[in-house]
XYZ file of C-alpha atoms in Angstrom:
587
model
C -30.089 16.056 32.032
C -29.865 19.105 31.315
C -32.817 21.678 33.049
C -34.610 22.635 30.944
C -34.914 25.974 33.166
C -31.677 26.985 32.496
C -30.305 29.421 29.940
C -26.942 27.671 29.916
C -26.155 24.493 31.263
C -22.270 25.167 32.298
C -21.963 21.360 33.304
C -23.057 19.857 30.173
C -21.084 22.213 28.141
C -17.862 21.309 30.351
C -18.104 17.721 29.422
C -18.834 18.290 26.217
C -15.133 20.632 25.740
C -13.514 17.629 26.595
C -13.960 15.808 23.536
C -11.875 18.878 22.403
C -9.254 17.708 24.492
C -7.793 15.331 21.276
C -7.480 18.939 19.153
C -5.621 21.281 21.618
C -3.347 22.528 19.468
C -6.516 23.644 17.077
C -8.810 24.595 20.413
C -6.274 27.278 21.339
C -5.595 28.833 17.678
C -9.049 28.907 17.353
C -9.831 30.874 20.748
C -5.869 33.063 19.827
C -7.511 33.495 16.365
C -10.449 35.677 18.347
C -8.331 37.707 20.692
C -6.488 38.738 18.056
C -9.342 39.679 15.657
C -10.925 41.269 18.423
C -8.213 43.499 18.259
C -7.714 44.382 15.008
C -11.585 45.072 15.180
C -11.131 48.852 16.590
C -7.857 49.591 14.647
C -10.375 50.723 11.500
C -12.240 53.216 13.015
C -9.376 54.832 15.414
C -7.357 54.822 11.917
C -9.932 56.481 10.366
C -10.389 58.790 13.521
C -6.769 59.818 13.046
C -6.708 60.317 9.363
C -9.796 62.932 9.156
C -8.801 64.990 11.976
C -4.465 64.179 11.523
C -4.627 63.916 7.455
C -7.678 65.066 5.152
C -8.608 68.190 7.505
C -4.592 69.697 7.476
C -4.404 68.247 4.224
C -1.490 65.933 5.006
C -0.929 63.863 1.714
C 1.644 61.831 3.052
C -0.048 61.282 6.168
C -3.218 60.044 5.016
C -1.409 57.816 2.124
C 0.596 56.308 5.111
C -2.730 55.482 7.401
C -4.818 54.166 4.223
C -1.769 51.571 4.056
C -1.999 50.600 7.521
C -6.037 50.239 6.867
C -5.211 47.661 4.250
C -2.680 46.106 6.156
C -4.911 45.569 8.994
C -7.148 44.701 6.523
C -5.459 41.778 5.842
C -4.738 40.558 8.598
C -8.509 40.499 9.506
C -8.965 38.477 6.432
C -5.902 36.008 7.105
C -6.910 35.477 11.018
C -10.517 35.258 10.056
C -10.161 32.920 7.308
C -7.851 30.658 9.988
C -10.676 30.698 12.756
C -13.494 29.435 10.633
C -11.966 27.132 8.459
C -10.605 25.754 12.103
C -13.089 26.304 14.503
C -16.031 24.454 11.828
C -12.721 21.427 11.650
C -12.944 21.331 15.279
C -16.696 21.366 15.523
C -16.573 18.124 12.948
C -13.909 16.050 14.363
C -15.609 16.673 17.674
C -19.038 15.479 16.743
C -16.833 12.119 14.330
C -15.833 11.256 17.991
C -18.956 11.605 19.723
C -20.969 9.620 16.911
C -18.522 6.679 16.911
C -19.154 6.579 20.859
C -22.002 6.904 20.844
C -22.940 4.167 17.609
C -20.070 1.972 20.007
C -22.682 2.281 22.975
C -25.844 1.814 20.841
C -24.592 -1.782 19.086
C -23.742 -2.699 22.720
C -27.196 -2.312 24.131
C -29.505 -4.672 25.159
C -32.185 -5.871 22.919
C -34.286 -5.095 25.657
C -33.487 -1.241 24.969
C -34.604 -1.324 21.525
C -37.637 -2.698 22.013
C -38.490 0.766 24.022
C -36.990 3.203 21.751
C -38.680 4.106 18.193
C -36.048 3.542 15.630
C -36.368 7.095 14.025
C -35.441 9.172 16.895
C -32.345 7.142 17.843
C -31.461 7.359 14.353
C -32.772 11.301 15.275
C -30.267 10.797 17.652
C -27.011 9.161 16.215
C -27.378 11.920 12.752
C -29.315 14.991 13.487
C -28.607 15.856 16.843
C -24.941 14.992 16.686
C -24.657 17.323 13.690
C -26.222 20.259 15.390
C -23.522 19.891 17.790
C -20.635 20.737 15.322
C -22.240 24.174 15.288
C -21.311 24.862 18.754
C -17.972 25.068 17.645
C -18.449 26.507 14.023
C -20.938 29.112 14.785
C -21.998 29.354 18.739
C -18.959 29.002 20.736
C -16.178 30.815 19.246
C -18.047 32.947 17.902
C -19.450 34.203 20.707
C -16.198 34.385 22.589
C -14.868 36.744 19.525
C -18.333 39.297 19.965
C -17.848 39.694 24.197
C -13.805 40.267 23.401
C -14.849 42.909 20.129
C -17.425 44.350 22.751
C -14.809 44.860 25.521
C -11.934 45.709 23.301
C -14.499 48.512 21.689
C -15.753 49.566 25.294
C -11.915 50.384 26.460
C -11.103 52.193 22.727
C -14.227 54.082 23.471
C -13.344 55.410 27.041
C -10.341 56.928 25.759
C -11.073 58.412 23.021
C -14.276 60.378 24.792
C -15.392 58.995 28.126
C -18.885 61.611 27.453
C -19.995 59.988 24.013
C -18.874 56.229 25.275
C -21.429 56.638 27.577
C -23.911 57.874 25.565
C -23.500 54.223 23.747
C -22.911 52.694 27.211
C -26.569 54.146 28.318
C -28.495 51.839 25.610
C -26.243 48.404 26.281
C -28.933 47.827 29.295
C -32.226 47.501 27.106
C -30.322 45.293 24.874
C -29.372 43.335 27.396
C -32.561 42.814 29.347
C -33.689 42.249 25.419
C -31.049 39.381 24.723
C -31.804 38.009 28.489
C -35.239 37.668 27.535
C -34.368 36.732 23.952
C -32.005 33.384 25.025
C -34.994 32.088 27.807
C -37.446 32.013 25.302
C -35.308 30.204 22.384
C -34.035 26.964 24.936
C -37.542 26.624 25.183
C -38.430 26.833 21.437
C -35.413 25.041 20.678
C -36.181 22.313 23.111
C -39.684 21.948 21.384
C -38.492 22.125 17.987
C -35.959 19.244 18.496
C -39.221 16.964 19.759
C -40.976 17.692 16.433
C -38.163 16.799 14.302
C -37.479 13.588 16.459
C -41.348 13.085 16.201
C -41.484 13.511 12.468
C -38.142 11.027 11.674
C -40.067 8.559 14.161
C -43.471 8.758 11.797
C -42.182 9.057 8.804
C -39.322 6.260 9.553
C -41.789 4.056 10.664
C -44.827 4.650 8.336
C -42.004 4.184 5.204
C -40.856 0.605 7.040
C -44.270 -0.247 6.821
C -45.342 0.768 4.102
C -46.629 -2.533 2.955
C -49.378 -3.025 5.882
C -50.136 0.730 5.541
C -51.296 -0.518 2.189
C -52.850 -2.915 2.852
C -55.112 -2.037 5.790
C -56.030 1.102 3.174
C -54.416 3.322 6.188
C -53.236 5.847 3.335
C -55.656 8.646 4.079
C -56.168 8.273 7.723
C -52.141 8.381 8.079
C -51.976 11.210 5.539
C -54.297 13.492 7.933
C -51.728 12.055 11.180
C -48.518 12.698 9.197
C -50.265 16.522 8.263
C -50.898 17.124 12.414
C -47.260 16.119 12.997
C -45.926 17.875 10.324
C -48.324 21.165 11.245
C -46.602 21.144 15.102
C -43.267 20.813 13.589
C -43.691 23.798 11.657
C -45.755 25.855 14.711
C -42.613 24.587 16.981
C -39.713 26.664 14.024
C -42.488 29.525 13.607
C -41.988 30.263 17.314
C -38.637 30.526 17.009
C -38.453 32.620 13.909
C -41.560 34.910 15.809
C -39.186 35.490 18.714
C -36.285 36.562 16.482
C -38.628 38.967 14.656
C -39.191 40.759 17.778
C -35.405 40.520 18.752
C -33.815 41.715 16.237
C -35.556 45.054 15.325
C -35.697 46.365 18.948
C -31.197 45.494 18.467
C -31.501 47.400 15.368
C -33.646 50.449 17.095
C -31.457 51.124 20.086
C -28.669 51.240 17.488
C -29.694 53.184 15.515
C -31.127 55.818 18.920
C -27.516 55.151 19.419
C -25.842 57.119 16.396
C -28.849 59.713 16.286
C -27.587 60.786 20.042
C -23.264 60.833 18.972
C -24.212 62.842 16.430
C -26.362 65.362 18.175
C -24.133 65.358 21.095
C -21.177 64.921 19.435
C -22.051 67.281 16.908
C -23.258 70.338 19.021
C -19.824 70.200 20.825
C -17.708 69.749 17.727
C -20.081 72.762 16.554
C -19.025 74.761 19.887
C -15.177 74.470 19.421
C -15.488 71.742 21.731
C -13.100 68.275 22.437
C -15.270 66.106 20.329
C -13.396 66.591 16.696
C -15.381 65.241 13.084
C -13.238 62.236 13.073
C -13.727 60.730 16.865
C -17.840 61.291 15.907
C -17.363 59.103 12.756
C -14.941 56.334 14.199
C -17.679 56.426 17.374
C -20.543 55.973 14.402
C -17.771 52.875 13.586
C -17.761 52.214 17.121
C -21.133 52.115 18.263
C -22.418 50.105 15.322
C -19.581 47.556 15.957
C -20.427 47.188 19.731
C -24.172 46.952 19.130
C -24.212 44.652 16.280
C -22.151 41.345 18.481
C -25.111 41.696 20.539
C -27.286 40.949 17.930
C -24.983 38.357 16.921
C -24.724 36.891 19.957
C -27.841 36.464 20.210
C -27.557 34.412 17.497
C -25.424 32.941 17.717
C -26.628 31.901 20.970
C -29.326 31.158 19.428
C -27.208 27.885 17.979
C -25.786 27.575 21.151
C -28.847 26.368 22.534
C -29.791 24.202 19.609
C -26.209 22.602 19.759
C -26.625 22.493 23.570
C -30.463 20.636 23.581
C -29.021 17.898 20.553
C -26.218 17.190 23.191
C -28.633 17.406 26.164
C -30.187 14.862 24.513
C -27.175 12.666 22.949
C -25.439 12.469 26.059
C -29.161 10.982 27.636
C -28.051 8.211 25.199
C -24.352 8.191 26.547
C -25.463 7.373 29.921
C -27.599 4.818 29.538
C -27.016 2.260 31.635
C -28.488 -0.833 29.079
C -25.582 -3.257 28.613
C -25.015 -7.118 29.058
C -23.174 -7.590 31.920
C -19.652 -8.813 29.827
C -17.401 -9.774 32.982
C -16.715 -13.454 32.139
C -13.510 -14.330 31.712
C -13.155 -17.137 30.043
C -13.105 -18.261 26.333
C -15.476 -20.492 24.861
C -13.072 -22.292 22.180
C -14.370 -25.085 19.716
C -17.708 -26.027 22.144
C -18.783 -29.404 22.175
C -22.063 -28.365 22.971
C -23.811 -29.449 25.968
C -26.498 -27.342 27.145
C -28.045 -27.283 30.283
C -31.251 -24.724 31.614
C -32.193 -24.700 35.595
C -34.975 -23.873 36.385
C -34.741 -20.904 34.718
C -37.084 -17.949 34.879
C -37.419 -14.504 33.153
C -39.985 -11.436 31.596
C -39.175 -9.129 29.371
C -41.079 -6.737 32.268
C -41.399 -6.935 35.606
C -45.690 -7.485 35.604
C -45.125 -9.882 33.511
C -43.205 -13.365 33.761
C -42.945 -14.694 30.318
C -40.171 -17.976 31.562
C -41.422 -19.918 34.092
C -38.794 -22.044 35.900
C -38.327 -24.386 32.699
C -35.267 -27.089 33.156
C -33.654 -29.297 30.020
C -30.885 -30.564 28.597
C -29.076 -30.923 25.320
C -26.341 -33.566 24.749
C -23.435 -32.498 22.405
C -24.274 -33.252 19.185
C -28.421 -34.015 19.786
C -31.328 -32.156 18.081
C -33.662 -31.133 20.119
C -37.363 -29.741 18.616
C -39.720 -26.974 20.600
C -43.400 -26.886 19.671
C -46.332 -24.776 21.054
C -48.450 -22.169 20.704
C -47.601 -18.370 19.588
C -46.877 -16.411 22.770
C -45.649 -20.323 24.982
C -41.848 -18.933 25.301
C -40.356 -20.781 22.382
C -38.405 -17.435 20.790
C -37.319 -16.433 23.938
C -35.382 -19.533 24.804
C -33.288 -18.950 21.301
C -32.565 -15.055 23.047
C -31.979 -16.410 26.741
C -28.925 -18.907 25.398
C -27.053 -15.866 23.267
C -27.999 -13.442 26.770
C -29.669 -11.073 24.368
C -31.531 -10.678 27.826
C -30.348 -11.703 31.080
C -32.681 -14.314 33.060
C -34.159 -13.480 36.344
C -33.585 -16.793 38.103
C -31.447 -19.741 37.052
C -28.750 -20.790 34.746
C -28.156 -21.477 31.686
C -25.192 -23.311 30.940
C -22.844 -24.377 28.021
C -20.393 -27.422 28.067
C -20.845 -27.780 32.236
C -19.781 -23.287 32.581
C -22.766 -21.062 33.122
C -22.636 -18.455 30.324
C -22.233 -16.009 32.368
C -18.308 -17.241 32.948
C -17.521 -16.530 29.200
C -17.086 -13.773 27.864
C -19.523 -12.723 25.327
C -17.897 -12.698 21.914
C -16.574 -16.049 22.721
C -20.256 -17.676 23.994
C -21.897 -16.245 20.095
C -18.978 -16.298 18.255
C -20.044 -20.316 18.826
C -23.666 -19.985 18.425
C -25.473 -19.348 15.494
C -28.841 -17.828 15.336
C -31.343 -18.037 11.858
C -34.812 -16.392 12.760
C -37.661 -16.523 11.123
C -37.431 -13.035 10.218
C -34.538 -12.825 8.584
C -32.413 -9.205 8.590
C -30.741 -8.935 5.470
C -28.745 -5.171 4.596
C -28.297 -3.594 1.562
C -25.530 -5.252 0.256
C -24.431 -7.894 -1.740
C -24.909 -11.788 -1.041
C -21.653 -12.829 -0.915
C -21.058 -9.629 2.004
C -24.607 -10.335 3.859
C -23.421 -14.106 4.355
C -20.109 -13.015 5.618
C -21.225 -10.069 7.299
C -17.657 -9.261 5.267
C -15.328 -10.912 7.340
C -11.984 -10.937 5.491
C -11.661 -14.383 6.818
C -14.164 -16.000 4.957
C -13.316 -16.358 1.293
C -15.815 -16.848 -1.950
C -14.528 -19.925 -2.363
C -15.366 -20.949 1.161
C -19.364 -19.449 0.313
C -19.711 -21.581 -2.931
C -18.571 -25.405 -0.993
C -20.699 -24.208 1.942
C -23.316 -23.350 -0.127
C -23.290 -26.383 -2.856
C -22.996 -28.742 0.524
C -26.196 -27.631 1.569
C -28.156 -26.988 -1.744
C -28.149 -22.928 -2.340
C -25.587 -22.829 -4.577
C -27.869 -23.062 -7.423
C -30.496 -20.881 -6.621
C -28.181 -18.033 -5.613
C -26.129 -18.636 -9.265
C -29.689 -17.808 -10.666
C -29.639 -14.555 -9.770
C -28.206 -11.194 -11.721
C -24.625 -11.881 -11.031
C -24.689 -14.662 -8.334
C -23.381 -13.975 -4.973
C -22.648 -10.158 -6.200
C -26.472 -9.374 -6.824
C -27.238 -6.512 -4.459
C -30.412 -7.541 -2.166
C -31.287 -4.159 -1.683
C -32.604 -2.477 1.908
C -33.927 -5.494 4.076
C -33.626 -8.087 1.460
C -36.310 -6.536 -0.736
C -35.530 -7.726 -3.856
C -36.017 -11.883 -2.637
C -39.180 -13.962 -1.395
C -39.048 -14.816 2.607
C -37.905 -18.079 1.228
C -34.887 -16.898 0.039
C -33.819 -14.402 2.842
C -34.219 -17.687 4.487
C -32.005 -19.535 2.726
C -29.012 -16.824 2.622
C -29.809 -16.445 6.272
C -28.729 -20.525 7.069
C -25.600 -20.476 4.715
C -24.697 -17.087 6.793
C -25.020 -19.386 10.088
C -23.817 -21.955 8.520
C -20.008 -20.530 6.821
C -19.281 -19.171 10.404
C -19.448 -23.289 11.501
C -21.174 -22.748 14.906
C -21.069 -25.208 17.554
C -24.556 -24.493 18.474
C -27.241 -24.482 15.721
C -30.005 -22.434 16.952
C -33.321 -22.223 14.252
C -36.456 -20.586 13.730
C -37.699 -22.817 10.332
C -41.164 -21.045 9.807
C -42.220 -21.530 6.375
C -45.365 -19.092 6.582
C -45.628 -17.419 2.955
C -42.948 -20.262 1.415
C -43.337 -21.660 -2.646
C -42.664 -25.169 -2.461
C -39.273 -25.442 -4.242
C -38.203 -22.740 -1.339
C -39.444 -24.935 1.353
C -37.744 -28.191 0.009
C -34.567 -26.542 -0.177
C -35.153 -24.603 3.190
C -35.906 -28.488 3.939
C -32.932 -30.147 2.907
C -30.670 -27.052 4.045
C -31.947 -28.024 8.117
C -30.788 -31.363 6.994
C -27.228 -30.308 6.139
C -26.479 -27.886 8.656
C -28.403 -29.639 11.772
C -26.037 -32.989 10.815
C -23.926 -33.449 13.675
C -24.068 -30.503 15.397
C -26.477 -29.392 18.903
C -29.290 -27.794 17.526
C -32.500 -26.190 19.315
C -35.158 -25.575 16.676
C -38.222 -24.027 17.042
C -39.882 -26.695 14.467
C -42.570 -25.916 12.319
C -42.617 -29.080 9.684
C -43.798 -32.468 10.826
C -40.323 -33.635 9.147
C -38.043 -31.442 10.968
C -40.325 -32.562 14.388
C -39.937 -36.133 13.714
C -36.128 -36.099 13.232
C -35.493 -34.269 16.423
C -33.393 -36.866 19.350
C -35.981 -34.829 21.677
C -39.621 -32.229 21.629
C -40.022 -29.632 23.930
C -43.206 -28.882 24.344
C -43.902 -25.628 26.009
C -47.417 -23.360 27.198
C -47.575 -20.483 28.901
C -43.585 -20.627 29.779
C -43.378 -23.481 31.078
C -42.285 -27.534 29.434
C -45.133 -29.853 29.915
C -44.540 -32.036 27.987
C -40.748 -33.747 26.682
C -39.850 -37.584 24.293
C -39.557 -38.306 21.125
C -42.484 -37.757 18.686
C -43.761 -41.707 19.320
C -43.432 -41.326 22.424
C -45.350 -38.144 23.236
C -48.015 -39.663 20.507
C -48.722 -41.949 22.773
C -49.831 -39.730 25.624
C -53.786 -40.373 26.009
C -54.656 -36.187 26.064
C -51.176 -35.294 25.879
C -50.479 -31.745 24.585
C -48.308 -32.556 21.576
C -51.084 -35.405 20.507
C -53.362 -32.507 20.310
C -51.317 -29.985 18.562
C -50.458 -32.793 16.881
C -53.955 -33.785 15.453
C -54.584 -30.233 15.057
C -51.494 -28.967 13.408
C -49.245 -31.663 11.790
C -52.023 -34.398 10.666
C -52.820 -32.562 7.491
C -49.529 -32.011 6.609
C -48.682 -35.810 7.254
C -51.284 -36.804 4.936
C -50.419 -34.452 2.018
């Protein structure tokens, strides 16, 4: 992480420059263009000086035409190089952020679920979109512009000293005041821009969460309260930006005033010298007026461009903080799991989402190939955690989990997950067609394959009733479908992937009777002949399970089939059955 106390972090900047290595030719072209432009900038005032002193006053029209032609040529060259400079500096910036965004997104795709549990979606979106876009301005408006301005100042200082060192000293006398003001300005803006980026992330996060959870906001009549909270966050965002405006409004008038003072001193001293027949001519005075403006203007621009550079560096600091995050499942397995038989074993598995609390407390069980086990228990017993651990979304603290007799850590992560299909209670659908949500854009799965699978598990008729059938767009998060319909799509998604092991959360809360019947049929079809772990919410599924694991507070307290567990006097399952399932059975 960059130290916020520094006006500029060169270590971070060097790291960012490494992303230009693939575009060295463009990088060098832009750098060379900056050098050439600085040289061309000093030619026009010099030619103007020569024109006044050697052509206008001596009334030499031929020489004047020559000088005007040279000035026109210099202008054309400036336009050409400025075009190339601006275009390719922006081109370089956009290509760097493209590569950086790809690297960031690729990294985020492989983070542990634990990372996303602790990170706000809006904040991560800000990093991947807004912050990275801000980084592009380092190259398009910051770095090369500053280099060009600095070179221009060096060239102007040299030509001023060569032309008239006395007038040059007058200009240089004003320089310390502007440099001191610029230094203070840069430090203040560094802090201000960090606050701006914080407030932008807070605002994005808050808006994203409220839009996503708008139903909850309205159900619990939180509109007025959330509106007030939003106003407070928005006010902080405004104040952060106003602070940057305040610093700008102080600095730029000071810089402008210093430039005007320098011009006044040049005219005063140079005019007196010229009137008394000294070495300073009218041409030199005119050139120096231009030189002083050109000398101080880059300082103002450098400060402005440094703002842009600072914002880009603050954004880069935040992006690299994510790139430096070590939150990956260690994928060191060398074995490929192909056509798994589906034999599973949990051996004394212990796991906690954080160090303070253990969720799974030494559970052990086995599942034979093709066997269906149901897991039942109260909310928070650890049922869903078993699903997460089998797919290695989280790493266990101790114990082992094996598939076909081999610990899952020895398999490559991709081959392990290729053999496991998971249908979660909270079904997520992308804003895309039903077909693409089922295949997840896997080119090897054709529409004929999907239709055949849909017919097999009994959901084809339901899909054909939708406008456009399999090409029906479900919109963001599947909002155009009911919860039961979304779950049917998730069943079909799992089925077409032809998994060896199926993990299923078959929750039916807020599902209509027709959808529930379809889900029951789909459950029977999809689990047939396939190793299945089912977090069971229906009595029908539980009765058909080969084995039932009864969980309580992270432990397996009972194991057996439906009839065996009912025989246990005061058993946990029997009590659960009497409270939760007898009503369902009666219906």
